Amino acid sequence: MPVDMKSIIADTFLHMVQHGNIDKITVKALIDECHISRQTFYYHFKDIMDVLEWSVQQAMQQLTEMSLKEKDMQSVLRVFVSFTVEHFPMLKKLMESQRRAQIEQIMIDGVGVYMRSVARGKNRDVPVNHSDGEVLLRYSACGLVGVLLAYGGKADLDQERLARQLTQILSKGVSSWEEK
């Protein structure tokens, strides 16, 4: 079975993030931990942020595959909420780094790719032009990432309730909410 060096490098990087400070992880430290040459690293990645971006893309691909098996939007959002809660210690470390802006952008782009793929497969009752659709997708992706980061680390989080609230916001908008 061939070795997937790209995954080994990314997994090692994530392990280093869990046990240290992302801002202190260098290419040299990573290649030493992986026991690989600098040339091997640069064959697979251009820099540390490329490793992080690839790792987030892999996670988003896993989330997409899991969510495509779900029957409705609330179940999909439950998958996203659960993933965020499960990985929140790592996400918190990433958000506390000097690279926060880049990391947030990678996350928003990842969620945006997922939302775009879902939107392509849906028939819309109301036609949306490309420009408006892009703004709507960006707004939704930014909002979803923001909410997940804001609530994902709360000890008393009711995941089911948050998934239900997000479903209502994304499917009908705030204007459709009734006070209960």
mmCIF file of C-alpha atoms in Angstrom:
data_model
loop_
_atom_site.group_PDB
_atom_site.id
_atom_site.type_symbol
_atom_site.label_atom_id
_atom_site.label_comp_id
_atom_site.label_asym_id
_atom_site.label_seq_id
_atom_site.Cartn_x
_atom_site.Cartn_y
_atom_site.Cartn_z
ATOM 1 C CA MET A 1 0.000 0.000 0.000
ATOM 2 C CA PRO A 2 1.561 3.342 -1.044
ATOM 3 C CA VAL A 3 2.307 5.910 1.631
ATOM 4 C CA ASP A 4 0.218 9.090 1.385
ATOM 5 C CA MET A 5 2.971 11.512 2.373
ATOM 6 C CA LYS A 6 0.687 14.523 2.017
ATOM 7 C CA SER A 7 -1.668 13.097 4.652
ATOM 8 C CA ILE A 8 1.237 12.159 6.916
ATOM 9 C CA ILE A 9 2.586 15.713 6.788
ATOM 10 C CA ALA A 10 -0.873 17.207 7.412
ATOM 11 C CA ASP A 11 -1.657 14.803 10.266
ATOM 12 C CA THR A 12 1.687 15.550 11.893
ATOM 13 C CA PHE A 13 1.043 19.272 11.532
ATOM 14 C CA LEU A 14 -2.382 18.946 13.178
ATOM 15 C CA HIS A 15 -0.848 16.895 15.983
ATOM 16 C CA MET A 16 1.731 19.651 16.510
ATOM 17 C CA VAL A 17 -1.028 22.281 16.610
ATOM 18 C CA GLN A 18 -2.914 20.282 19.255
ATOM 19 C CA HIS A 19 0.151 20.108 21.474
ATOM 20 C CA GLY A 20 1.729 23.479 20.802
ATOM 21 C CA ASN A 21 1.400 26.922 19.330
ATOM 22 C CA ILE A 22 0.617 27.149 15.605
ATOM 23 C CA ASP A 23 2.625 30.365 15.377
ATOM 24 C CA LYS A 24 5.763 28.482 16.454
ATOM 25 C CA ILE A 25 5.423 25.655 13.923
ATOM 26 C CA THR A 26 8.009 26.043 11.183
ATOM 27 C CA VAL A 27 8.720 23.977 8.107
ATOM 28 C CA LYS A 28 11.933 22.819 9.793
ATOM 29 C CA ALA A 29 10.092 21.684 12.942
ATOM 30 C CA LEU A 30 7.487 19.889 10.822
ATOM 31 C CA ILE A 31 9.973 18.061 8.614
ATOM 32 C CA ASP A 32 11.968 17.049 11.710
ATOM 33 C CA GLU A 33 8.810 15.659 13.303
ATOM 34 C CA CYS A 34 7.880 13.813 10.089
ATOM 35 C CA HIS A 35 11.447 12.578 9.521
ATOM 36 C CA ILE A 36 11.383 13.781 5.926
ATOM 37 C CA SER A 37 13.562 16.038 3.829
ATOM 38 C CA ARG A 38 12.803 19.666 3.065
ATOM 39 C CA GLN A 39 12.523 18.634 -0.590
ATOM 40 C CA THR A 40 9.790 16.109 0.268
ATOM 41 C CA PHE A 41 7.860 18.776 2.160
ATOM 42 C CA TYR A 42 8.080 21.275 -0.708
ATOM 43 C CA TYR A 43 7.080 18.615 -3.214
ATOM 44 C CA HIS A 44 3.714 18.362 -1.438
ATOM 45 C CA PHE A 45 3.193 21.850 0.045
ATOM 46 C CA LYS A 46 4.419 25.360 -0.604
ATOM 47 C CA ASP A 47 4.382 26.490 3.063
ATOM 48 C CA ILE A 48 2.775 25.925 6.473
ATOM 49 C CA MET A 49 -0.437 27.741 5.506
ATOM 50 C CA ASP A 50 -0.743 25.448 2.487
ATOM 51 C CA VAL A 51 -0.678 22.473 4.885
ATOM 52 C CA LEU A 52 -3.401 24.084 6.984
ATOM 53 C CA GLU A 53 -5.508 24.947 3.939
ATOM 54 C CA TRP A 54 -5.236 21.413 2.576
ATOM 55 C CA SER A 55 -6.180 20.006 5.999
ATOM 56 C CA VAL A 56 -9.266 22.230 6.184
ATOM 57 C CA GLN A 57 -10.238 21.245 2.633
ATOM 58 C CA GLN A 58 -9.958 17.568 3.588
ATOM 59 C CA ALA A 59 -12.130 18.162 6.662
ATOM 60 C CA MET A 60 -14.695 20.041 4.558
ATOM 61 C CA GLN A 61 -14.706 17.194 2.040
ATOM 62 C CA GLN A 62 -15.407 14.729 4.864
ATOM 63 C CA LEU A 63 -18.170 16.982 6.177
ATOM 64 C CA THR A 64 -19.639 17.273 2.698
ATOM 65 C CA GLU A 65 -19.636 13.494 2.231
ATOM 66 C CA MET A 66 -21.258 12.996 5.646
ATOM 67 C CA SER A 67 -23.827 15.721 5.054
ATOM 68 C CA LEU A 68 -24.814 14.458 1.612
ATOM 69 C CA LYS A 69 -26.038 11.297 3.332
ATOM 70 C CA GLU A 70 -28.445 13.318 5.466
ATOM 71 C CA LYS A 71 -32.087 13.710 4.533
ATOM 72 C CA ASP A 72 -32.685 17.384 5.360
ATOM 73 C CA MET A 73 -30.970 20.683 6.113
ATOM 74 C CA GLN A 74 -31.332 20.357 9.878
ATOM 75 C CA SER A 75 -29.551 17.004 9.819
ATOM 76 C CA VAL A 76 -26.792 18.551 7.700
ATOM 77 C CA LEU A 77 -26.395 21.434 10.128
ATOM 78 C CA ARG A 78 -26.353 18.959 13.019
ATOM 79 C CA VAL A 79 -23.315 17.370 11.333
ATOM 80 C CA PHE A 80 -21.609 20.791 11.111
ATOM 81 C CA VAL A 81 -22.448 21.671 14.728
ATOM 82 C CA SER A 82 -21.274 18.282 15.987
ATOM 83 C CA PHE A 83 -18.022 18.544 14.018
ATOM 84 C CA THR A 84 -17.366 22.012 15.431
ATOM 85 C CA VAL A 85 -18.016 20.916 19.012
ATOM 86 C CA GLU A 86 -15.820 17.830 18.594
ATOM 87 C CA HIS A 87 -12.943 19.811 17.090
ATOM 88 C CA PHE A 88 -13.415 23.028 19.062
ATOM 89 C CA PRO A 89 -10.184 22.806 21.094
ATOM 90 C CA MET A 90 -8.220 22.728 17.833
ATOM 91 C CA LEU A 91 -10.371 25.466 16.259
ATOM 92 C CA LYS A 92 -9.881 27.634 19.352
ATOM 93 C CA LYS A 93 -6.099 27.282 19.082
ATOM 94 C CA LEU A 94 -6.251 28.200 15.409
ATOM 95 C CA MET A 95 -8.434 31.241 16.143
ATOM 96 C CA GLU A 96 -5.990 32.423 18.825
ATOM 97 C CA SER A 97 -3.060 32.382 16.405
ATOM 98 C CA GLN A 98 -1.538 35.283 14.518
ATOM 99 C CA ARG A 99 -2.936 33.677 11.375
ATOM 100 C CA ARG A 100 -6.568 33.999 12.479
ATOM 101 C CA ALA A 101 -7.664 36.071 9.479
ATOM 102 C CA GLN A 102 -6.167 33.568 7.025
ATOM 103 C CA ILE A 103 -7.636 30.627 8.927
ATOM 104 C CA GLU A 104 -11.112 32.186 9.083
ATOM 105 C CA GLN A 105 -10.940 32.831 5.328
ATOM 106 C CA ILE A 106 -9.988 29.213 4.663
ATOM 107 C CA MET A 107 -12.935 28.051 6.785
ATOM 108 C CA ILE A 108 -15.375 30.439 5.107
ATOM 109 C CA ASP A 109 -14.142 29.366 1.670
ATOM 110 C CA GLY A 110 -14.548 25.704 2.668
ATOM 111 C CA VAL A 111 -18.117 26.213 3.881
ATOM 112 C CA GLY A 112 -18.791 28.301 0.768
ATOM 113 C CA VAL A 113 -17.667 25.460 -1.497
ATOM 114 C CA TYR A 114 -20.012 23.114 0.353
ATOM 115 C CA MET A 115 -22.948 25.550 0.168
ATOM 116 C CA ARG A 116 -22.286 26.216 -3.522
ATOM 117 C CA SER A 117 -22.376 22.480 -4.284
ATOM 118 C CA VAL A 118 -25.677 22.131 -2.410
ATOM 119 C CA ALA A 119 -27.145 25.210 -4.110
ATOM 120 C CA ARG A 120 -26.321 23.821 -7.565
ATOM 121 C CA GLY A 121 -28.361 20.728 -6.852
ATOM 122 C CA LYS A 122 -31.471 22.577 -5.715
ATOM 123 C CA ASN A 123 -34.314 23.880 -7.822
ATOM 124 C CA ARG A 124 -35.091 27.402 -6.731
ATOM 125 C CA ASP A 125 -38.590 28.816 -6.693
ATOM 126 C CA VAL A 126 -37.101 32.289 -7.039
ATOM 127 C CA PRO A 127 -34.427 32.739 -9.690
ATOM 128 C CA VAL A 128 -31.220 34.317 -8.366
ATOM 129 C CA ASN A 129 -28.676 35.873 -10.706
ATOM 130 C CA HIS A 130 -25.015 34.863 -10.354
ATOM 131 C CA SER A 131 -23.893 38.045 -8.590
ATOM 132 C CA ASP A 132 -26.726 37.934 -6.054
ATOM 133 C CA GLY A 133 -26.174 34.220 -5.532
ATOM 134 C CA GLU A 134 -22.484 34.768 -4.756
ATOM 135 C CA VAL A 135 -23.318 37.467 -2.193
ATOM 136 C CA LEU A 136 -25.947 35.215 -0.610
ATOM 137 C CA LEU A 137 -23.537 32.266 -0.445
ATOM 138 C CA ARG A 138 -20.753 34.426 1.027
ATOM 139 C CA TYR A 139 -23.125 35.941 3.591
ATOM 140 C CA SER A 140 -24.400 32.504 4.601
ATOM 141 C CA ALA A 141 -20.899 30.991 4.803
ATOM 142 C CA CYS A 142 -19.578 33.881 6.915
ATOM 143 C CA GLY A 143 -22.591 33.715 9.189
ATOM 144 C CA LEU A 144 -22.443 29.958 9.608
ATOM 145 C CA VAL A 145 -18.715 29.934 10.410
ATOM 146 C CA GLY A 146 -19.172 32.846 12.822
ATOM 147 C CA VAL A 147 -22.022 31.162 14.690
ATOM 148 C CA LEU A 148 -20.241 27.816 14.839
ATOM 149 C CA LEU A 149 -17.111 29.451 16.272
ATOM 150 C CA ALA A 150 -19.126 31.535 18.735
ATOM 151 C CA TYR A 151 -21.177 28.627 20.080
ATOM 152 C CA GLY A 152 -19.027 25.537 19.423
ATOM 153 C CA GLY A 153 -17.098 25.785 22.674
ATOM 154 C CA LYS A 154 -20.015 26.392 25.020
ATOM 155 C CA ALA A 155 -20.238 23.636 27.635
ATOM 156 C CA ASP A 156 -24.029 23.869 27.857
ATOM 157 C CA LEU A 157 -24.638 24.001 24.094
ATOM 158 C CA ASP A 158 -27.840 22.330 22.958
ATOM 159 C CA GLN A 159 -26.581 21.086 19.582
ATOM 160 C CA GLU A 160 -30.019 20.075 18.368
ATOM 161 C CA ARG A 161 -31.468 23.486 19.155
ATOM 162 C CA LEU A 162 -28.599 25.297 17.411
ATOM 163 C CA ALA A 163 -29.028 23.099 14.330
ATOM 164 C CA ARG A 164 -32.760 23.893 14.341
ATOM 165 C CA GLN A 165 -32.092 27.645 14.689
ATOM 166 C CA LEU A 166 -29.542 27.627 11.875
ATOM 167 C CA THR A 167 -31.955 25.686 9.686
ATOM 168 C CA GLN A 168 -34.632 28.282 10.234
ATOM 169 C CA ILE A 169 -32.264 31.145 9.461
ATOM 170 C CA LEU A 170 -30.782 29.572 6.342
ATOM 171 C CA SER A 171 -34.009 28.183 4.929
ATOM 172 C CA LYS A 172 -36.512 30.917 5.713
ATOM 173 C CA GLY A 173 -34.619 33.905 7.038
ATOM 174 C CA VAL A 174 -35.013 35.833 10.251
ATOM 175 C CA SER A 175 -38.212 37.533 9.089
ATOM 176 C CA SER A 176 -40.092 34.211 9.272
ATOM 177 C CA TRP A 177 -39.365 33.649 12.969
ATOM 178 C CA GLU A 178 -42.227 33.594 15.394
ATOM 179 C CA GLU A 179 -41.803 34.434 19.056
ATOM 180 C CA LYS A 180 -42.388 31.335 21.161
#
